[in-house]
């Protein structure tokens, strides 16, 4: 029957990534406190910084959610520094975040040139990335581990494969005992193209990570949730986790939320009609407004990650003066 026909992946050709041109390399990673970057600021940014400090001092959750462009912007070392300083207690991302981070750990570079690679079907067909990440996930799931923890453990157990693991966010989270969760949409990531892909394992691993996210969100009262550049996965996962937490009776109303992105929203607290395209921008509703309708405060900050994240770090460390 036509409705049951599927494409077989077993004959897919993969390629070694060793000689691949990477748009992001170790040399392009920014070093916290060393570069003279222009300090970014915005209305209420100082208030958010104070809320993050208060959350740290009070031992409350500080959840950092992101899209892949944070890694592609060379900001891995900033995330690692924020984790080590106690300003991130939970790291969350989509599948692409994990892939770019993983490639930096083993290859020292990431982000291929897609426009040319898609022309001959070589885009994303990297043997090491696809095989090792799928192996890590499949091995981890057998022992009840989630997606992020499976990757961290695989890197830790195979140091010879990962000469740049100290610059790897998921590895550092694993070593610091910080949950790093990845929330996967099946069919969106290059490791889903590999012949050994096991979607049951990926789904189970990401499901375990969602349970971990729900735990952190359930303990978010007096804490902070920040989202950097995830326009769909991050906001949707957060809203569902928050609903679960409140359904189970957890006090999650005294919370601070902030969305950082390139998109200007104007007066983002005004209710918009469905005829306005901004109505469908998920972070506006799912991060900034809906979660704090019964208490707390939410903001939207417009800026480039290369400016906002270093500025957040500088303000938290008192380096902005």
XYZ file of C-alpha atoms in Angstrom:
321
model
C 0.000 0.000 0.000
C 1.238 3.498 -0.838
C 0.605 4.770 2.689
C 3.026 2.191 4.129
C 5.997 2.809 1.840
C 9.213 4.012 3.523
C 12.686 4.963 2.334
C 15.497 2.606 3.367
C 18.529 4.389 4.910
C 20.945 1.435 4.764
C 22.635 2.541 1.516
C 23.225 6.160 2.529
C 26.810 7.234 1.838
C 28.653 8.981 4.661
C 31.899 10.957 4.526
C 34.742 11.628 6.910
C 34.590 15.086 8.447
C 38.381 15.312 8.856
C 38.984 17.566 5.842
C 35.670 19.416 5.950
C 35.569 23.202 5.747
C 34.153 24.503 9.043
C 32.743 27.986 9.433
C 33.261 27.859 13.216
C 36.603 26.733 14.679
C 38.384 26.614 18.019
C 40.167 29.821 17.081
C 36.849 31.627 16.693
C 35.648 30.770 20.210
C 35.402 33.855 22.413
C 37.256 33.887 25.740
C 35.384 35.268 28.754
C 36.959 38.414 30.159
C 39.718 38.574 27.541
C 38.150 40.144 24.460
C 37.298 43.821 24.516
C 33.728 43.382 23.360
C 31.247 46.247 23.211
C 29.053 46.045 26.295
C 25.389 45.706 25.416
C 22.604 47.022 27.603
C 18.870 47.613 27.503
C 16.067 48.857 29.712
C 15.547 46.521 32.683
C 18.686 44.497 31.888
C 20.224 45.477 35.241
C 17.076 44.243 36.962
C 17.377 40.874 35.248
C 21.044 40.657 36.287
C 19.973 41.296 39.882
C 17.359 38.551 39.651
C 19.981 36.083 38.391
C 22.317 37.016 41.254
C 19.511 36.619 43.768
C 18.625 33.213 42.359
C 22.209 32.046 42.670
C 22.572 33.367 46.212
C 19.291 31.734 47.222
C 20.145 28.385 45.648
C 17.299 28.615 43.140
C 17.131 27.324 39.583
C 18.699 29.290 36.727
C 17.649 27.600 33.490
C 19.518 28.591 30.322
C 17.719 27.572 27.127
C 19.220 28.185 23.699
C 19.119 27.696 19.988
C 22.120 26.394 18.075
C 23.305 29.827 16.998
C 24.681 30.412 20.494
C 27.250 27.667 19.877
C 27.808 28.809 16.281
C 28.511 32.318 17.576
C 31.586 30.990 19.398
C 30.138 31.380 22.898
C 30.818 27.903 24.302
C 33.428 29.161 26.764
C 31.002 31.732 28.120
C 28.429 29.025 28.833
C 31.071 26.903 30.523
C 32.205 29.855 32.639
C 28.608 30.645 33.662
C 28.083 27.013 34.677
C 31.293 26.935 36.700
C 30.337 30.207 38.422
C 26.921 28.824 39.398
C 24.916 31.083 37.071
C 23.488 28.147 35.116
C 21.922 25.245 36.995
C 20.226 23.663 33.976
C 21.230 23.893 30.319
C 18.689 23.139 27.589
C 18.812 23.164 23.809
C 17.599 21.599 20.595
C 19.312 18.834 18.650
C 21.442 21.208 16.589
C 22.952 22.628 19.792
C 24.193 19.185 20.754
C 25.602 18.511 17.269
C 27.646 21.700 16.921
C 28.936 21.275 20.479
C 29.834 17.616 19.877
C 31.677 18.454 16.641
C 33.790 21.073 18.381
C 34.763 18.426 20.956
C 36.090 15.906 18.422
C 36.834 17.967 15.320
C 37.736 21.407 16.619
C 35.238 22.942 14.220
C 31.616 22.897 13.154
C 29.072 24.450 10.781
C 29.570 23.207 7.237
C 28.718 25.219 4.125
C 25.155 24.058 3.504
C 24.356 25.759 0.153
C 26.985 23.735 -1.715
C 26.654 20.497 0.300
C 22.916 20.185 -0.289
C 23.470 20.170 -4.065
C 24.973 16.662 -4.145
C 23.351 15.198 -1.034
C 26.517 15.324 1.082
C 25.024 17.797 3.560
C 25.099 16.354 7.052
C 26.454 12.972 5.971
C 29.415 13.023 8.354
C 30.451 9.591 9.522
C 31.998 10.534 12.867
C 29.221 12.895 13.944
C 26.396 10.575 12.938
C 27.915 7.320 14.142
C 29.378 8.508 17.438
C 26.359 10.524 18.526
C 23.954 7.725 17.659
C 26.198 5.236 19.446
C 26.289 7.467 22.521
C 22.507 7.836 22.616
C 21.815 4.149 22.018
C 24.322 3.057 24.660
C 23.027 5.583 27.185
C 19.359 4.713 26.746
C 20.094 1.082 27.544
C 21.215 2.284 30.975
C 18.331 4.699 31.467
C 20.223 7.879 30.598
C 18.839 10.893 28.795
C 20.156 12.461 25.602
C 22.525 15.014 27.171
C 23.922 12.715 29.827
C 24.503 10.003 27.207
C 26.643 12.371 25.138
C 28.578 13.618 28.155
C 29.322 10.115 29.346
C 30.374 8.959 25.854
C 32.862 11.832 25.599
C 34.144 11.116 29.088
C 34.645 7.408 28.316
C 36.359 8.012 24.964
C 38.798 10.874 25.597
C 41.020 9.838 22.697
C 38.235 10.751 20.276
C 37.640 14.181 21.796
C 40.849 16.236 22.087
C 38.833 19.448 22.507
C 36.404 18.217 25.157
C 37.372 21.004 27.584
C 35.624 23.435 25.206
C 32.538 21.204 24.961
C 29.469 22.480 26.815
C 27.682 19.146 27.275
C 30.883 17.501 28.527
C 31.517 20.271 31.050
C 27.907 20.066 32.225
C 28.379 16.321 32.719
C 31.550 16.870 34.753
C 29.866 19.598 36.834
C 26.757 17.441 37.478
C 24.542 20.012 35.763
C 21.621 18.643 33.743
C 22.029 19.337 30.032
C 18.824 18.417 28.256
C 18.136 18.303 24.523
C 14.617 18.414 23.167
C 14.500 16.733 19.798
C 12.187 17.088 16.821
C 12.639 13.914 14.777
C 13.920 14.498 11.265
C 15.478 17.894 11.983
C 19.075 16.903 12.780
C 21.899 15.578 10.621
C 22.412 12.540 12.864
C 18.905 11.450 11.845
C 20.342 10.876 8.348
C 22.886 8.274 9.440
C 22.343 4.580 8.535
C 22.528 3.442 12.184
C 19.978 5.967 13.473
C 17.517 4.507 15.988
C 14.549 6.842 16.403
C 13.169 4.845 19.306
C 16.400 5.460 21.221
C 16.435 9.163 20.322
C 12.813 9.567 21.338
C 13.326 7.781 24.634
C 16.493 9.753 25.428
C 14.818 13.072 24.700
C 11.779 11.963 26.712
C 14.009 11.346 29.721
C 15.456 14.821 29.236
C 11.961 16.302 29.198
C 11.299 14.709 32.590
C 14.513 16.352 33.817
C 13.402 19.707 32.445
C 10.066 19.315 34.210
C 11.892 18.687 37.495
C 13.935 21.869 37.137
C 10.907 23.935 36.126
C 8.948 22.514 39.070
C 11.624 24.024 41.326
C 11.813 27.351 39.466
C 10.039 29.439 42.136
C 12.288 32.457 42.900
C 14.462 31.340 40.002
C 15.141 32.518 36.451
C 14.432 31.052 33.019
C 16.365 32.605 30.118
C 16.001 31.694 26.462
C 18.583 32.681 23.850
C 17.444 32.325 20.261
C 15.204 29.259 20.400
C 12.021 30.406 18.689
C 9.998 27.175 18.767
C 11.450 24.189 20.667
C 12.570 26.082 23.779
C 9.364 28.084 24.315
C 7.098 25.104 23.666
C 9.014 22.761 25.970
C 9.082 25.384 28.725
C 5.345 26.068 28.613
C 4.469 22.363 28.766
C 6.916 21.755 31.614
C 5.459 24.704 33.508
C 1.919 23.397 33.063
C 2.970 19.981 34.358
C 4.673 21.544 37.384
C 1.604 23.590 38.279
C -0.713 20.653 37.651
C 1.280 18.708 40.248
C 0.984 21.556 42.752
C 4.486 23.008 42.645
C 4.687 26.739 43.505
C 6.011 28.275 40.295
C 4.496 31.759 40.259
C 7.320 33.876 41.659
C 9.539 33.422 38.620
C 11.596 35.585 36.291
C 11.663 34.925 32.543
C 13.667 36.553 29.768
C 13.861 36.005 26.029
C 16.912 37.190 24.066
C 16.625 37.347 20.286
C 17.281 39.493 17.230
C 13.604 40.215 16.649
C 12.316 43.605 17.901
C 8.845 43.293 19.397
C 7.972 46.855 20.369
C 5.575 46.843 23.318
C 5.690 43.087 23.828
C 3.203 43.078 26.721
C 0.300 44.253 24.573
C -2.141 41.534 23.509
C -2.052 41.095 19.740
C -4.768 39.872 17.377
C -4.196 36.788 15.251
C -3.936 39.040 12.199
C -0.590 40.355 13.495
C 2.344 38.075 12.477
C 4.060 38.710 15.815
C 1.167 36.931 17.521
C 2.684 33.653 16.295
C 6.164 34.312 17.699
C 6.215 31.668 20.423
C 8.681 33.253 22.888
C 6.494 36.345 23.244
C 3.609 34.275 24.614
C 5.285 31.188 26.042
C 8.206 32.851 27.817
C 7.599 36.557 28.345
C 3.854 36.826 29.052
C 1.901 33.661 29.840
C 4.224 32.157 32.498
C 4.107 35.331 34.644
C 0.378 36.108 34.339
C -0.095 35.217 38.032
C 3.168 36.678 39.369
C 6.811 37.231 38.567
C 8.108 39.228 35.625
C 9.070 38.558 32.016
C 11.151 40.517 29.515
C 12.175 40.440 25.876
C 15.654 41.731 25.029
C 16.676 42.427 21.443
C 20.346 41.901 20.621
C 23.037 39.740 19.042
C 24.133 36.768 21.158
C 27.756 37.864 20.718
C 26.838 40.988 22.644
C 24.112 39.897 25.044
C 25.785 36.804 26.524
C 29.225 38.401 27.089
C 27.440 41.420 28.597
C 25.417 39.176 30.910
C 28.640 37.507 32.002
C 30.405 40.845 32.514
C 27.563 42.271 34.619
C 27.258 39.142 36.749
C 31.019 39.184 37.355
C 31.134 42.937 37.964
C 33.394 43.490 34.949
C 31.191 46.082 33.263
C 32.651 49.024 35.203
